[in-house]
Amino acid sequence: MKLRHTTANDVIATLELEPHVEGGFFRRTYQADHRDMLETTGGPRFLMTSIYYLLTADSPVGQFHFNQSDILHYFHLGDAIEYSLIHADGSLQTLVMGSDVLAGHQLQLHVPGGIWKASRLLNGENGFGLISEAVSPGFDFADMEMGSRQKLTAQYPQHRALIEKLTRDED
Ligand code: GUN
């Protein structure tokens, strides 16, 4: 569905999004600060946090990264987004979030903690794709690891081409 007159910059400005270290743009919209913190092995965390997350034609990739927490993703607006998930056993799962449910697009995506995830905006007429993420236990940078191209290609050589496309060149 074409969102008339809405551009990536309109969404960034209206939702007050900032650049994310993974690529794309985000803003935290919720943290459960009215409840007791959850004690995890990594330290105290909010029970849940939530963000908007946007990919754009200029920043189309959320680089491979690892999360300890479970994350529920909800598609909102714009072009479809392809997700690449590398599980601990090395298996690759690829799926698409988007609004074309008849084409098999997912409106919701559950990504359990403990796997590597990357996302990529697919070509479309909007030039952006907007989702939300609900994270539990709440997001903390200490629970997240950005994917090193060298480390990931050594660990999962069968996915080298994909990893090279969806990580930063560190050299
Ligand atoms: N990824 C998922 N949730 C968050 C968050 O709250 N902050 C940051 N920086 N990244 C996230």
Tab-separated table of N, CA and C and ligand atoms in Angstrom:
chain	number	residue	atom	x	y	z
A	1	MET	N	0.852	-1.196	0.000
A	1	MET	CA	0.000	0.000	0.000
A	1	MET	C	0.888	1.245	0.000
A	2	LYS	N	0.618	2.159	-0.917
A	2	LYS	CA	1.410	3.394	-0.954
A	2	LYS	C	0.870	4.365	0.087
A	3	LEU	N	1.803	4.902	0.900
A	3	LEU	CA	1.420	5.899	1.904
A	3	LEU	C	1.647	7.254	1.269
A	4	ARG	N	0.585	7.888	0.841
A	4	ARG	CA	0.704	9.101	0.052
A	4	ARG	C	1.423	10.202	0.828
A	5	HIS	N	2.407	10.804	0.182
A	5	HIS	CA	3.116	11.968	0.715
A	5	HIS	C	3.987	11.679	1.925
A	6	THR	N	4.031	10.440	2.387
A	6	THR	CA	4.858	10.160	3.566
A	6	THR	C	6.239	9.720	3.112
A	7	THR	N	7.275	10.415	3.584
A	7	THR	CA	8.643	10.031	3.249
A	7	THR	C	9.336	9.516	4.503
A	8	ALA	N	10.495	8.896	4.286
A	8	ALA	CA	11.289	8.420	5.431
A	8	ALA	C	11.585	9.580	6.372
A	9	ASN	N	11.941	10.736	5.820
A	9	ASN	CA	12.271	11.887	6.682
A	9	ASN	C	11.055	12.380	7.456
A	10	ASP	N	9.868	12.278	6.865
A	10	ASP	CA	8.636	12.638	7.601
A	10	ASP	C	8.483	11.739	8.829
A	11	VAL	N	8.712	10.435	8.625
A	11	VAL	CA	8.536	9.485	9.736
A	11	VAL	C	9.583	9.746	10.816
A	12	ILE	N	10.837	9.962	10.387
A	12	ILE	CA	11.920	10.226	11.356
A	12	ILE	C	11.590	11.473	12.182
A	13	ALA	N	11.130	12.532	11.499
A	13	ALA	CA	10.853	13.795	12.207
A	13	ALA	C	9.629	13.660	13.110
A	14	THR	N	8.566	13.054	12.591
A	14	THR	CA	7.311	12.999	13.353
A	14	THR	C	7.439	12.086	14.570
A	15	LEU	N	8.133	10.970	14.412
A	15	LEU	CA	8.271	10.025	15.531
A	15	LEU	C	9.537	10.296	16.348
A	16	GLU	N	10.291	11.338	15.954
A	16	GLU	CA	11.499	11.759	16.704
A	16	GLU	C	12.483	10.603	16.851
A	17	LEU	N	12.832	10.028	15.721
A	17	LEU	CA	13.733	8.873	15.720
A	17	LEU	C	15.185	9.327	15.621
A	18	GLU	N	16.067	8.498	16.181
A	18	GLU	CA	17.516	8.764	16.172
A	18	GLU	C	18.212	7.599	15.478
A	19	PRO	N	19.418	7.846	14.941
A	19	PRO	CA	20.162	6.743	14.333
A	19	PRO	C	20.450	5.640	15.363
A	20	HIS	N	20.338	4.395	14.918
A	20	HIS	CA	20.642	3.247	15.786
A	20	HIS	C	22.012	2.687	15.413
A	21	VAL	N	22.719	2.143	16.393
A	21	VAL	CA	24.056	1.586	16.154
A	21	VAL	C	24.016	0.428	15.157
A	22	GLU	N	22.889	-0.278	15.041
A	22	GLU	CA	22.751	-1.384	14.080
A	22	GLU	C	22.527	-0.912	12.653
A	23	GLY	N	22.255	0.409	12.500
A	23	GLY	CA	21.718	0.926	11.240
A	23	GLY	C	20.247	1.218	11.458
A	24	GLY	N	19.656	2.027	10.594
A	24	GLY	CA	18.264	2.413	10.776
A	24	GLY	C	18.121	3.451	11.880
A	25	PHE	N	16.880	3.637	12.320
A	25	PHE	CA	16.534	4.714	13.259
A	25	PHE	C	15.579	4.150	14.305
A	26	PHE	N	15.581	4.728	15.500
A	26	PHE	CA	14.720	4.195	16.559
A	26	PHE	C	14.392	5.265	17.583
A	27	ARG	N	13.417	4.968	18.395
A	27	ARG	CA	13.179	5.699	19.650
A	27	ARG	C	12.521	4.747	20.638
A	28	ARG	N	13.011	4.754	21.887
A	28	ARG	CA	12.348	3.967	22.925
A	28	ARG	C	11.032	4.657	23.271
A	29	THR	N	9.958	3.881	23.271
A	29	THR	CA	8.626	4.440	23.534
A	29	THR	C	8.087	4.013	24.886
A	30	TYR	N	8.714	3.000	25.482
A	30	TYR	CA	8.165	2.444	26.730
A	30	TYR	C	9.249	1.719	27.491
A	31	GLN	N	9.241	1.886	28.806
A	31	GLN	CA	9.997	0.999	29.695
A	31	GLN	C	9.160	0.824	30.952
A	32	ALA	N	9.165	-0.378	31.503
A	32	ALA	CA	8.245	-0.704	32.608
A	32	ALA	C	8.813	-0.160	33.916
A	33	ASP	N	8.891	1.180	34.036
A	33	ASP	CA	9.539	1.734	35.219
A	33	ASP	C	8.575	1.918	36.387
A	34	HIS	N	7.322	1.494	36.219
A	34	HIS	CA	6.370	1.499	37.333
A	34	HIS	C	6.365	0.150	38.060
A	35	ARG	N	7.203	-0.789	37.599
A	35	ARG	CA	7.267	-2.126	38.215
A	35	ARG	C	8.663	-2.367	38.771
A	36	ASP	N	8.750	-3.370	39.650
A	36	ASP	CA	10.068	-3.767	40.139
A	36	ASP	C	10.927	-4.212	38.957
A	37	MET	N	12.216	-3.957	39.065
A	37	MET	CA	13.137	-4.454	38.046
A	37	MET	C	13.215	-5.972	38.152
A	38	LEU	N	13.577	-6.590	37.032
A	38	LEU	CA	13.752	-8.038	36.989
A	38	LEU	C	15.227	-8.330	37.246
A	39	GLU	N	15.513	-9.255	38.140
A	39	GLU	CA	16.914	-9.652	38.367
A	39	GLU	C	17.293	-10.709	37.333
A	40	THR	N	18.254	-10.407	36.491
A	40	THR	CA	18.730	-11.402	35.514
A	40	THR	C	20.192	-11.712	35.830
A	41	THR	N	20.740	-12.723	35.187
A	41	THR	CA	22.151	-13.055	35.441
A	41	THR	C	23.054	-11.896	35.012
A	42	GLY	N	22.570	-11.045	34.125
A	42	GLY	CA	23.352	-9.891	33.688
A	42	GLY	C	23.139	-8.655	34.549
A	43	GLY	N	22.225	-8.749	35.537
A	43	GLY	CA	21.925	-7.577	36.372
A	43	GLY	C	20.461	-7.209	36.242
A	44	PRO	N	20.018	-6.126	36.930
A	44	PRO	CA	18.607	-5.752	36.907
A	44	PRO	C	18.191	-5.187	35.547
A	45	ARG	N	17.007	-5.592	35.095
A	45	ARG	CA	16.468	-5.103	33.816
A	45	ARG	C	15.008	-4.721	34.011
A	46	PHE	N	14.532	-3.777	33.173
A	46	PHE	CA	13.083	-3.549	33.116
A	46	PHE	C	12.403	-4.849	32.702
A	47	LEU	N	11.162	-5.022	33.165
A	47	LEU	CA	10.406	-6.211	32.757
A	47	LEU	C	10.213	-6.215	31.234
A	48	MET	N	9.993	-5.016	30.680
A	48	MET	CA	9.793	-4.901	29.229
A	48	MET	C	10.165	-3.487	28.773
A	49	THR	N	10.690	-3.409	27.563
A	49	THR	CA	10.886	-2.118	26.907
A	49	THR	C	10.325	-2.219	25.495
A	50	SER	N	10.125	-1.063	24.859
A	50	SER	CA	9.622	-1.071	23.483
A	50	SER	C	10.238	0.070	22.694
A	51	ILE	N	10.456	-0.178	21.420
A	51	ILE	CA	10.961	0.870	20.522
A	51	ILE	C	10.171	0.877	19.209
A	52	TYR	N	10.194	2.047	18.559
A	52	TYR	CA	9.962	2.098	17.111
A	52	TYR	C	11.286	1.786	16.448
A	53	TYR	N	11.253	1.103	15.291
A	53	TYR	CA	12.480	0.867	14.522
A	53	TYR	C	12.152	1.049	13.038
A	54	LEU	N	12.976	1.867	12.387
A	54	LEU	CA	12.734	2.252	10.991
A	54	LEU	C	13.948	1.940	10.145
A	55	LEU	N	13.741	1.297	9.001
A	55	LEU	CA	14.782	1.186	7.978
A	55	LEU	C	14.388	2.083	6.814
A	56	THR	N	15.389	2.693	6.172
A	56	THR	CA	15.114	3.605	5.068
A	56	THR	C	16.003	3.245	3.878
A	57	ALA	N	15.683	3.814	2.722
A	57	ALA	CA	16.505	3.554	1.534
A	57	ALA	C	17.947	4.000	1.777
A	58	ASP	N	18.148	5.048	2.589
A	58	ASP	CA	19.504	5.519	2.886
A	58	ASP	C	20.182	4.714	3.985
A	59	SER	N	19.423	4.060	4.817
A	59	SER	CA	19.972	3.232	5.903
A	59	SER	C	19.133	1.949	5.950
A	60	PRO	N	19.354	1.055	4.954
A	60	PRO	CA	18.416	-0.043	4.712
A	60	PRO	C	18.693	-1.325	5.488
A	61	VAL	N	19.793	-1.351	6.278
A	61	VAL	CA	20.176	-2.615	6.917
A	61	VAL	C	20.291	-2.456	8.433
A	62	GLY	N	19.650	-3.366	9.152
A	62	GLY	CA	19.918	-3.561	10.581
A	62	GLY	C	20.947	-4.689	10.652
A	63	GLN	N	22.188	-4.363	10.995
A	63	GLN	CA	23.309	-5.317	10.922
A	63	GLN	C	23.094	-6.489	11.877
A	64	PHE	N	23.745	-7.597	11.549
A	64	PHE	CA	23.662	-8.772	12.425
A	64	PHE	C	24.038	-8.400	13.854
A	65	HIS	N	23.193	-8.792	14.783
A	65	HIS	CA	23.488	-8.614	16.200
A	65	HIS	C	22.777	-9.709	16.978
A	66	PHE	N	23.229	-9.878	18.208
A	66	PHE	CA	22.780	-10.967	19.079
A	66	PHE	C	22.075	-10.351	20.281
A	67	ASN	N	20.926	-10.896	20.653
A	67	ASN	CA	20.224	-10.413	21.847
A	67	ASN	C	19.990	-11.568	22.812
A	68	GLN	N	20.106	-11.276	24.099
A	68	GLN	CA	19.752	-12.277	25.119
A	68	GLN	C	18.243	-12.354	25.304
A	69	SER	N	17.563	-11.222	25.109
A	69	SER	CA	16.134	-11.141	25.427
A	69	SER	C	15.282	-11.641	24.271
A	70	ASP	N	14.049	-11.967	24.584
A	70	ASP	CA	13.063	-12.276	23.544
A	70	ASP	C	12.549	-10.953	22.966
A	71	ILE	N	12.300	-10.943	21.670
A	71	ILE	CA	11.818	-9.718	21.027
A	71	ILE	C	10.607	-10.038	20.146
A	72	LEU	N	9.530	-9.316	20.392
A	72	LEU	CA	8.363	-9.376	19.510
A	72	LEU	C	8.409	-8.173	18.584
A	73	HIS	N	8.314	-8.435	17.280
A	73	HIS	CA	8.355	-7.382	16.259
A	73	HIS	C	6.951	-7.225	15.680
A	74	TYR	N	6.532	-5.989	15.466
A	74	TYR	CA	5.203	-5.699	14.907
A	74	TYR	C	5.380	-4.768	13.714
A	75	PHE	N	4.927	-5.210	12.549
A	75	PHE	CA	5.046	-4.364	11.351
A	75	PHE	C	3.956	-3.290	11.344
A	76	HIS	N	4.369	-2.068	10.984
A	76	HIS	CA	3.403	-0.962	10.932
A	76	HIS	C	3.147	-0.436	9.520
A	77	LEU	N	4.197	0.100	8.886
A	77	LEU	CA	3.999	0.919	7.686
A	77	LEU	C	5.126	0.720	6.683
A	78	GLY	N	4.788	0.899	5.414
A	78	GLY	CA	5.821	1.041	4.391
A	78	GLY	C	6.165	-0.268	3.699
A	79	ASP	N	7.421	-0.339	3.250
A	79	ASP	CA	7.868	-1.472	2.444
A	79	ASP	C	8.239	-2.656	3.338
A	80	ALA	N	8.251	-3.815	2.715
A	80	ALA	CA	8.540	-5.049	3.451
A	80	ALA	C	10.011	-5.095	3.883
A	81	ILE	N	10.255	-5.849	4.934
A	81	ILE	CA	11.592	-5.986	5.526
A	81	ILE	C	11.911	-7.473	5.621
A	82	GLU	N	13.088	-7.842	5.106
A	82	GLU	CA	13.521	-9.249	5.172
A	82	GLU	C	14.364	-9.470	6.427
A	83	TYR	N	14.057	-10.513	7.166
A	83	TYR	CA	14.803	-10.869	8.379
A	83	TYR	C	15.617	-12.122	8.126
A	84	SER	N	16.868	-12.099	8.562
A	84	SER	CA	17.749	-13.264	8.492
A	84	SER	C	18.116	-13.636	9.912
A	85	LEU	N	17.778	-14.867	10.303
A	85	LEU	CA	18.027	-15.337	11.662
A	85	LEU	C	18.963	-16.533	11.588
A	86	ILE	N	20.090	-16.448	12.295
A	86	ILE	CA	21.006	-17.594	12.374
A	86	ILE	C	20.889	-18.186	13.777
A	87	HIS	N	20.409	-19.419	13.806
A	87	HIS	CA	20.190	-20.092	15.088
A	87	HIS	C	21.499	-20.688	15.597
A	88	ALA	N	21.492	-21.072	16.881
A	88	ALA	CA	22.723	-21.565	17.523
A	88	ALA	C	23.293	-22.773	16.790
A	89	ASP	N	22.437	-23.598	16.162
A	89	ASP	CA	22.928	-24.783	15.432
A	89	ASP	C	23.403	-24.433	14.024
A	90	GLY	N	23.397	-23.138	13.673
A	90	GLY	CA	23.892	-22.702	12.373
A	90	GLY	C	22.826	-22.629	11.302
A	91	SER	N	21.603	-23.076	11.607
A	91	SER	CA	20.556	-23.035	10.583
A	91	SER	C	20.109	-21.587	10.349
A	92	LEU	N	19.814	-21.301	9.085
A	92	LEU	CA	19.393	-19.955	8.684
A	92	LEU	C	17.895	-19.959	8.433
A	93	GLN	N	17.220	-18.965	8.995
A	93	GLN	CA	15.784	-18.791	8.763
A	93	GLN	C	15.611	-17.411	8.124
A	94	THR	N	14.892	-17.370	7.002
A	94	THR	CA	14.652	-16.100	6.323
A	94	THR	C	13.156	-15.884	6.241
A	95	LEU	N	12.704	-14.708	6.614
A	95	LEU	CA	11.277	-14.401	6.476
A	95	LEU	C	11.098	-12.912	6.251
A	96	VAL	N	9.885	-12.562	5.866
A	96	VAL	CA	9.604	-11.183	5.482
A	96	VAL	C	8.489	-10.634	6.346
A	97	MET	N	8.724	-9.459	6.933
A	97	MET	CA	7.651	-8.723	7.596
A	97	MET	C	7.123	-7.682	6.620
A	98	GLY	N	5.803	-7.524	6.573
A	98	GLY	CA	5.222	-6.550	5.668
A	98	GLY	C	3.713	-6.649	5.742
A	99	SER	N	3.047	-5.833	4.920
A	99	SER	CA	1.588	-5.744	5.011
A	99	SER	C	0.868	-6.692	4.060
A	100	ASP	N	1.605	-7.337	3.137
A	100	ASP	CA	0.957	-8.207	2.144
A	100	ASP	C	0.808	-9.610	2.731
A	101	VAL	N	-0.179	-9.744	3.619
A	101	VAL	CA	-0.326	-11.023	4.339
A	101	VAL	C	-0.642	-12.164	3.371
A	102	LEU	N	-1.312	-11.856	2.248
A	102	LEU	CA	-1.645	-12.912	1.286
A	102	LEU	C	-0.391	-13.450	0.603
A	103	ALA	N	0.660	-12.622	0.569
A	103	ALA	CA	1.935	-13.068	-0.017
A	103	ALA	C	2.812	-13.754	1.025
A	104	GLY	N	2.292	-13.912	2.239
A	104	GLY	CA	3.052	-14.611	3.278
A	104	GLY	C	3.836	-13.694	4.193
A	105	HIS	N	3.646	-12.371	4.025
A	105	HIS	CA	4.343	-11.453	4.934
A	105	HIS	C	3.835	-11.644	6.362
A	106	GLN	N	4.759	-11.504	7.310
A	106	GLN	CA	4.407	-11.602	8.734
A	106	GLN	C	4.088	-10.204	9.260
A	107	LEU	N	3.005	-10.113	10.036
A	107	LEU	CA	2.722	-8.861	10.754
A	107	LEU	C	3.408	-8.862	12.114
A	108	GLN	N	3.588	-10.068	12.659
A	108	GLN	CA	4.297	-10.223	13.932
A	108	GLN	C	5.418	-11.221	13.736
A	109	LEU	N	6.509	-10.991	14.451
A	109	LEU	CA	7.639	-11.923	14.407
A	109	LEU	C	8.215	-12.053	15.809
A	110	HIS	N	8.281	-13.272	16.291
A	110	HIS	CA	8.888	-13.544	17.595
A	110	HIS	C	10.304	-14.046	17.373
A	111	VAL	N	11.268	-13.337	17.916
A	111	VAL	CA	12.665	-13.775	17.840
A	111	VAL	C	13.128	-14.081	19.258
A	112	PRO	N	13.356	-15.362	19.567
A	112	PRO	CA	13.790	-15.697	20.920
A	112	PRO	C	15.205	-15.212	21.180
A	113	GLY	N	15.511	-14.979	22.445
A	113	GLY	CA	16.881	-14.621	22.796
A	113	GLY	C	17.840	-15.731	22.406
A	114	GLY	N	19.085	-15.350	22.106
A	114	GLY	CA	20.118	-16.357	21.867
A	114	GLY	C	20.382	-16.646	20.411
A	115	ILE	N	19.889	-15.808	19.494
A	115	ILE	CA	20.202	-16.038	18.075
A	115	ILE	C	20.671	-14.719	17.438
A	116	TRP	N	21.282	-14.866	16.257
A	116	TRP	CA	21.763	-13.700	15.502
A	116	TRP	C	20.678	-13.242	14.538
A	117	LYS	N	20.469	-11.925	14.498
A	117	LYS	CA	19.393	-11.374	13.662
A	117	LYS	C	19.910	-10.202	12.837
A	118	ALA	N	19.504	-10.154	11.577
A	118	ALA	CA	19.746	-8.971	10.747
A	118	ALA	C	18.469	-8.682	9.968
A	119	SER	N	18.307	-7.433	9.546
A	119	SER	CA	17.128	-7.064	8.763
A	119	SER	C	17.547	-6.175	7.602
A	120	ARG	N	16.741	-6.230	6.547
A	120	ARG	CA	17.086	-5.490	5.316
A	120	ARG	C	15.805	-5.005	4.666
A	121	LEU	N	15.754	-3.708	4.363
A	121	LEU	CA	14.586	-3.140	3.683
A	121	LEU	C	14.538	-3.657	2.249
A	122	LEU	N	13.391	-4.180	1.836
A	122	LEU	CA	13.239	-4.615	0.446
A	122	LEU	C	12.785	-3.427	-0.399
A	123	ASN	N	13.150	-3.489	-1.686
A	123	ASN	CA	12.777	-2.389	-2.581
A	123	ASN	C	11.265	-2.263	-2.641
A	124	GLY	N	10.773	-1.032	-2.563
A	124	GLY	CA	9.339	-0.806	-2.628
A	124	GLY	C	9.078	0.639	-2.970
A	125	GLU	N	7.815	0.995	-2.960
A	125	GLU	CA	7.481	2.349	-3.424
A	125	GLU	C	7.563	3.407	-2.330
A	126	ASN	N	7.771	3.005	-1.083
A	126	ASN	CA	7.783	3.979	0.012
A	126	ASN	C	9.175	4.463	0.415
A	127	GLY	N	10.171	3.608	0.282
A	127	GLY	CA	11.526	3.995	0.691
A	127	GLY	C	11.752	3.919	2.186
A	128	PHE	N	10.838	3.284	2.897
A	128	PHE	CA	11.042	3.029	4.329
A	128	PHE	C	10.136	1.889	4.764
A	129	GLY	N	10.503	1.280	5.897
A	129	GLY	CA	9.658	0.282	6.554
A	129	GLY	C	9.742	0.525	8.045
A	130	LEU	N	8.572	0.571	8.697
A	130	LEU	CA	8.496	0.903	10.129
A	130	LEU	C	7.909	-0.277	10.897
A	131	ILE	N	8.601	-0.673	11.961
A	131	ILE	CA	8.099	-1.706	12.873
A	131	ILE	C	8.181	-1.180	14.302
A	132	SER	N	7.639	-1.960	15.241
A	132	SER	CA	7.937	-1.789	16.664
A	132	SER	C	8.517	-3.083	17.198
A	133	GLU	N	9.281	-2.959	18.274
A	133	GLU	CA	9.813	-4.133	18.972
A	133	GLU	C	9.461	-4.010	20.450
A	134	ALA	N	8.955	-5.103	21.019
A	134	ALA	CA	8.762	-5.202	22.463
A	134	ALA	C	9.780	-6.211	22.979
A	135	VAL	N	10.598	-5.799	23.922
A	135	VAL	CA	11.753	-6.581	24.368
A	135	VAL	C	11.568	-6.962	25.838
A	136	SER	N	11.722	-8.261	26.165
A	136	SER	CA	11.597	-8.722	27.545
A	136	SER	C	12.568	-9.874	27.812
A	137	PRO	N	13.378	-9.812	28.887
A	137	PRO	CA	13.609	-8.668	29.762
A	137	PRO	C	14.028	-7.435	28.954
A	138	GLY	N	13.775	-6.267	29.534
A	138	GLY	CA	13.977	-5.013	28.802
A	138	GLY	C	15.376	-4.877	28.219
A	139	PHE	N	15.443	-4.119	27.112
A	139	PHE	CA	16.704	-3.970	26.379
A	139	PHE	C	17.773	-3.330	27.252
A	140	ASP	N	18.985	-3.880	27.133
A	140	ASP	CA	20.166	-3.277	27.757
A	140	ASP	C	21.340	-3.599	26.842
A	141	PHE	N	22.181	-2.607	26.589
A	141	PHE	CA	23.306	-2.848	25.675
A	141	PHE	C	24.195	-3.996	26.156
A	142	ALA	N	24.211	-4.242	27.486
A	142	ALA	CA	25.042	-5.335	28.018
A	142	ALA	C	24.545	-6.700	27.540
A	143	ASP	N	23.283	-6.788	27.093
A	143	ASP	CA	22.707	-8.064	26.627
A	143	ASP	C	22.779	-8.197	25.109
A	144	MET	N	23.403	-7.252	24.450
A	144	MET	CA	23.398	-7.197	22.989
A	144	MET	C	24.835	-7.181	22.486
A	145	GLU	N	25.079	-7.906	21.396
A	145	GLU	CA	26.422	-7.917	20.811
A	145	GLU	C	26.300	-7.644	19.320
A	146	MET	N	27.032	-6.636	18.834
A	146	MET	CA	27.044	-6.405	17.389
A	146	MET	C	27.865	-7.518	16.741
A	147	GLY	N	27.435	-7.977	15.580
A	147	GLY	CA	28.109	-9.081	14.898
A	147	GLY	C	29.412	-8.621	14.255
A	148	SER	N	30.502	-9.262	14.630
A	148	SER	CA	31.771	-9.031	13.958
A	148	SER	C	31.797	-9.893	12.698
A	149	ARG	N	32.114	-9.280	11.561
A	149	ARG	CA	32.131	-10.034	10.298
A	149	ARG	C	33.095	-11.205	10.380
A	150	GLN	N	34.262	-10.924	10.959
A	150	GLN	CA	35.295	-11.967	11.060
A	150	GLN	C	34.828	-13.126	11.938
A	151	LYS	N	34.289	-12.787	13.086
A	151	LYS	CA	33.871	-13.827	14.033
A	151	LYS	C	32.697	-14.637	13.466
A	152	LEU	N	31.736	-13.940	12.864
A	152	LEU	CA	30.541	-14.644	12.363
A	152	LEU	C	30.866	-15.522	11.153
A	153	THR	N	31.733	-15.037	10.260
A	153	THR	CA	32.065	-15.879	9.089
A	153	THR	C	32.896	-17.083	9.522
A	154	ALA	N	33.721	-16.920	10.582
A	154	ALA	CA	34.490	-18.064	11.092
A	154	ALA	C	33.548	-19.094	11.719
A	155	GLN	N	32.528	-18.593	12.427
A	155	GLN	CA	31.605	-19.497	13.130
A	155	GLN	C	30.606	-20.150	12.173
A	156	TYR	N	30.183	-19.385	11.167
A	156	TYR	CA	29.146	-19.878	10.241
A	156	TYR	C	29.614	-19.682	8.790
A	157	PRO	N	30.680	-20.406	8.352
A	157	PRO	CA	31.242	-20.181	7.007
A	157	PRO	C	30.223	-20.433	5.900
A	158	GLN	N	29.218	-21.281	6.180
A	158	GLN	CA	28.198	-21.577	5.161
A	158	GLN	C	27.332	-20.349	4.836
A	159	HIS	N	27.366	-19.330	5.694
A	159	HIS	CA	26.547	-18.132	5.479
A	159	HIS	C	27.416	-16.899	5.170
A	160	ARG	N	28.650	-17.146	4.673
A	160	ARG	CA	29.604	-16.044	4.477
A	160	ARG	C	29.030	-14.899	3.633
A	161	ALA	N	28.409	-15.224	2.487
A	161	ALA	CA	27.949	-14.163	1.581
A	161	ALA	C	26.901	-13.289	2.273
A	162	LEU	N	25.990	-13.939	2.974
A	162	LEU	CA	24.939	-13.202	3.678
A	162	LEU	C	25.532	-12.344	4.795
A	163	ILE	N	26.463	-12.927	5.557
A	163	ILE	CA	27.074	-12.199	6.675
A	163	ILE	C	27.838	-10.987	6.141
A	164	GLU	N	28.525	-11.161	5.009
A	164	GLU	CA	29.278	-10.023	4.457
A	164	GLU	C	28.339	-8.904	4.016
A	165	LYS	N	27.158	-9.287	3.555
A	165	LYS	CA	26.179	-8.270	3.121
A	165	LYS	C	25.575	-7.535	4.317
A	166	LEU	N	25.487	-8.210	5.459
A	166	LEU	CA	24.703	-7.684	6.588
A	166	LEU	C	25.541	-7.449	7.846
A	167	THR	N	26.850	-7.197	7.637
A	167	THR	CA	27.712	-6.710	8.725
A	167	THR	C	28.556	-5.579	8.153
A	168	ARG	N	29.173	-4.809	9.047
A	168	ARG	CA	30.067	-3.742	8.583
A	168	ARG	C	31.425	-4.320	8.284
A	169	ASP	N	32.067	-3.745	7.259
A	169	ASP	CA	33.456	-4.100	6.941
A	169	ASP	C	34.339	-3.464	8.009
A	170	GLU	N	35.018	-4.313	8.795
A	170	GLU	CA	35.817	-3.779	9.912
A	170	GLU	C	37.232	-3.406	9.500
A	171	ASP	N	37.627	-3.747	8.253
A	171	ASP	CA	39.035	-3.496	7.865
A	171	ASP	C	39.253	-2.042	7.484
B	1	GUN	N1	16.759	-2.579	20.435
B	1	GUN	C1	15.620	-3.036	20.977
B	1	GUN	N2	15.239	-2.259	22.001
B	1	GUN	C2	16.156	-1.273	22.108
B	1	GUN	C3	16.302	-0.160	23.003
B	1	GUN	O1	15.507	0.085	23.886
B	1	GUN	N3	17.380	0.609	22.788
B	1	GUN	C4	18.275	0.353	21.818
B	1	GUN	N4	19.317	1.177	21.682
B	1	GUN	N5	18.176	-0.658	20.985
B	1	GUN	C5	17.117	-1.475	21.133
